[in-house]
Amino acid sequence: MSRDGWMRKRANASDDNGWGEKGGYMAAKVSKLDEQFRLDAPREKQKEGASSSIFTGVAIYVNGYTDPSADELRRLMMLHGGQFHVYYSRSKTTHIIATNLPNSKIQELKGEKVIRPEWITDSIKAGHLLPYLQYQLYGKHKGPLFPGMTLRQTSEIPGPSHGVLQSNAHLKLNLPQCKIQSSVLNHEKSSCSAQSIPVHIPSQARPQPQSIQHSSTARFVNPEPSHPFPQSPPKQSDQFLVPVEQSSSQRANEKRLKPPPPTYQEAIKATESHLFPKQLQAPLQVDMISEKTLSPASRSLSHSPVRLNGSHHNAFTSDSASLSTNNVTFKSEPPMDESSSSSSKSSAQLLEHTGSLISEFYSHSRLHQISTWRSGFSEYVNELHSKRKGAGGASLPGKERLRKSVAQRSIDTKGRKVSVKSCILHVDMDCFFVSVGIRNRPDLKGKPVAVTSNRGQGRGPVRPGANPQLEMEYYQKKYTHPEAGEIIHTSPSQESPESRTNGVEQDAVALSMAEIASCSYEARQAGVRNGMFFGKAKQLCPALQSVPYDFEAYKEVALNMYETLASYTHDIEALSCDEVLIDGSALLAEVGASPEDLAKAIRADIKEKTGCCASVGMGSNILLARLATRKAKPDGQYFLKSEEVDDFIRDLPVTSLPGVGPVMGRKLALMGVRSCGDLQQVSLSQLQKKFGPRTGQTLFRFCRGLDDRPVRYEKERKSVSAEMNYNIRFTRVDETECFLTNLSMEVQKRLQEAGLRGRRVTLKVMVRKIGAPLEPAKYGGHGICDHLAKTVMLAQSTDSGQLIAAAVIKLFHAMKVEVQDLRGVGIQVQLLEGHQSATQDCRGLRGRSIKEMLLGQGSSARSNNRDAADVLQEKIASSTTVPTANSLPYPLSPAEPVPGTSKEQPACRQTPKHSRTRLNFSIEVPSPSQVDRSVLEALPAELREQVEQSWTRRDGSSHPASPPRPPLATVPALNYPPVGTLVLQIPNQPESPGIVLELPNFSQVDPDVFAALPKELQEELKAAYSRATGVQPQQKNPLLQLKQSGAGIGNGRVKRRYKRKNAVSPLKKGASPLKKRPTTNSPAKSLPPTGKSREPVNIRKASLSSTENGPSTSVSKPEVPPAVVKLAARPPPALAGACDLTDIKTLLREWVTTITEPMEEDILQVVKYCTDLIEDKDLEKLDLTIKYMKRLMQQSVESVWSMAFDFILDNVQVVLQQTYGSTLKIA
Amino acid sequence: MTTLTRQDLNFGQVVADILCEFLEVAIHLILYVREVYPSGIFQKRKKYNVPVQMSCHPELNQYIQDTLHCIKPLIEKNDAEKVVVVIMDKEHHPVERFVFEISQPPLLSIRLLVTDCCLCFHSSDTLLSHVEQLLRAFILKISVCDAVLNSNPPGCSFTVLVHTRDAATRNMEKVQVIKDFPWIVADEQEVHMQEPRLIPLKTMTSDIVKMQLYVEERAQKT
């Protein structure tokens, strides 16, 4: 805004009627400015002479420097009926105009329409409001609108697809201008004659000296309204042809060389062979092939889940945004190599690695991009609708033309009355990718062409481990005998692919596995199908030409098509980038045209503007329209009249019905139903019984040509998901977990983009089928898989990736699949609900109740802590599960990591509740010698202080005569809090009054293990041994009578964990229960476990297993968030270190089952625990414990146990009586 | 600024809100499950995502609401130790007592918690939903508690008792939260139960409140 304008306005604002009454200075000022704008507008219009109301309902706000300037834009808005806001208002301003914005502003304006000023100038030129889509300044921030496009240009991709992508990147640079050109061009064309196409381009691209200083896009700025574009005469533009930049003139030339439509003959032939190209394809081909006895290879090829052209391409999810990315063919480094080479990678690296894997996958996945387009187009249609509402009826040039032509004709043929009740038009581009691809290549016209990423001869190297033949046979079998497909039979010849000598088969192995996204009708004639592997197709049709993907062009053409259609009516449903449903009822009624007229007009228009052919099917409902399109293809139109419906549909195979895929087709075939006529014979109840109430009903209606679905302009999303089944090769669990986390983040991104939250989370997993080859035939592909899915309901709707990840990881563990066999992972979120505004959420808690806010606060910190703890757990898990002894990721890593801690892990991760309680524990401080100095130093100051304090405290409190603490003293894991404060005292041994640790006989220490211990540990051990010599044999706790049954030695792993549990089992305790009260709640070092036994082997195991736990604790300490330490509240009661109910139960079970006669002390210990529970007001747990003991002990053969239970119960009842005045009811 | 308000917020108020909401549901459900009132006056509703029974008798509802309204300030100040739903037989001798024992963690830790949380914004509803989960467990336990309890004699009535900490009683007598809805010190007869037997139902431990529910049942009910 100019300076004097500001001065003037301010003056106005202040001397006018005191702004205090008007709700503050700013409000007064804004309203004043608006008024001024309103007053100025007519004056300006008068001055200019020409005015319009293009921008009715549009309110712009200019941010930063623009060209034309803000003042100029303001003037333009005045002239053309728009609004200009000097101050940005989120609610009133509809568009923000800017040419470049600083990063901070971009962040701030995320989600707003930030548009380049060219939009305004171009719209004025075009004489009506252009869609702002292509003028967006930062397309990426718009969310679902073609997000892939911007990603693409930044990344270089190795591998065969390199060329394509590069050319895309190149295109991208030219994109803005091209798009502007073509879009303007289209509107142009709608009002002018077609021959002027090449002429207008240069005139548009005419360089303007003052605008060149900007980006290349600025070239199109033409602020002079005196040059109304459509009037520029051909001659004038001929002069301009010379100075125009070469690229654009080239483009113009190419446009001129538009390929002619395929000859009619060809088209008809193609139709015959390919009447139902989409869903029919797979089953049909199977039949065909089995008849003709082609090589088995083709059978597997015929079943690719991909349906590239059209909305069917997501066969199993109704929503196209959830992608099926099976056939993405970009190459990237297989993760397997990398991860196996660096298996000791830290989880941070892992996270990054898997994260990049995902982002790479999605940024390169072409299908992903195309599938996201649909939502873009849907939004475009929505936009049209809202605009129409705002503007009260936009100009529909197409409709006008149609009206005129109809009027013309009605003069010719008088009295022709068309009465159509309702008419749906299904517009589908003919082999979209191909026709776009060869738009500018007339040489390929009429030749078999396929769009694919493979450009070579259709061969690839044979990779070891792959067994394509087996896969093909599997699929073949699956189709011929659906039930038999469950087991993979590997015949000897299949097991050794190199032993095969058959040259033909060898060929099949080496064929290119790049899928064909789309192929021309000529190619289809030769038997090539969409989704076929290129190598196979090349065999079928040697003349097959491949055309690379050209996403920019697809987008451009698709946009053109949408624009064209939108010029007729706004009742459009976007099905995909090349497929649209139009509800023509209102339009036809209004104009009085017949559906055929409309279809003809639309097709001609599309043909003219995009250079590609479209087919139009018409019917009284969506189903019939779609079916009619099949008949109309290619490049035709067909109106399925209601009187023909019955005959038409009777002969259709069932699989041509939408929603009937190969699987259902097979099921129906088993029922003897092949055509819709057959299906009509099946009763509704039978169908519903077989396929469920809804599907049955749908089938029943569909096969009669009934369909009551309305054309929906806005589709509600049912689910948001992210799936990946390419290049999934994991070697370790934590890798997988990281990957799941990252994938969850991707889901989070999508949820947030869509502004949704979901409650039901589904984890879908593809697992290599048992017996399937390790390496699938397709590089990085998934091969033959079993599909597993597990679902969980979250407590509340969420869009948080963290929560989803937590849930998903839990699900993943519950699935118990081998990570090595994972081939695909997908996360789907359902039960979506929109949340009012995402901005509210992230910026605090505006508009929510205080309660929620406060609680929310608490929860987020909690969850953070929990995350930290989970990470911690994972780290522990990763440190303990590495099966090789030589990989020691942490300085204190044990010599012999605990293998198979699988049981512990799920326990840690069970529910938030568990983790919560866990976090309340005070943290144990390992002995100084066990702490890595560097780790300690890396800690925050106060944390370090706490750790050090605890050392000094401990030193002070421990007995002065106590020997240096043996290093083995630790508590099994984080789950076991130090609470029990089991200060071990062995009364009979005055020479060791403090804590004594059981050491294995030195001779029994595995020298390898010993050598692998850290040096300090070794030294401490040695010292301990030197001290212990002589004492040890007698060092037998008289209180403990742990009678180990001899079973202990055999089965290593299980036993070891078992032993550790024993080590902390109730059998170790002080002289009397009274002494067990904690003296302090400080994070005192908990008790070293003493697995006493008369069997030295067991002793050794016990102490070794306790060694194993050492590192976990010491490592974990530094990771603990400070908050947790601070919050360490009163520790919950624990029995021998265990406080979780399951642990307690395990302990009790061991106690009761392994010992024939309970010791009094043990019983007292249990009583103590029970009374603690009463004190802790946790009667529920008490009840459960008591009941469990009752079952255990009264079942025991020994009557002593019964008595023991009675004793315990009596004691508990007494305490209860004292506390609550009542006694426990024992049923 | 926002930080300040958050800290100054009375945490107890939030807890009280949650608990009173829960107690209302729980009382209705207890009355239904224990058949104190004919099941005809109850309607099925959904709370905490589980079906509950709620009376649609206006006077009864009013009584429960008033009661809880008075209890709320007590819980806010952490003065209520127990809220007891007593079911009495015809002679007004208690046969069953549903005891909600409430204890709140010391305020200090909550403060810390709140300050720690100020920086984090995402996944904001987690705690709330966690509490909801726990409360749901209570509700479910109540709805099946008739399995562990003996059936009551006919003609029962109920009352609500509050066990207060310290001298909160005196305050209660002085300050009437709702006019004409005074609290009185319970009769010994109403409190005392012969040969009570205790059946723990549920215990919850969350960051904001710790609560356990147990039933005391008279050994001889008839």
Coordinates of C-alpha atoms in Angstrom, one line a residue, chain A residues 83 93 640 691 726 1024 1116 1130 1164:
Chain A
Q83 CA -12.9 -7.1 -2.7
T93 CA -10.3 -12.9 2.8
L640 CA -28.2 -47.2 -22.7
F691 CA -22.0 -62.3 0.5
Y726 CA 7.7 -52.8 -2.4
A1024 CA 35.1 -60.3 44.3
S1116 CA 18.8 -46.9 30.8
R1130 CA 5.3 -43.3 46.4
L1164 CA 5.5 -63.6 56.0

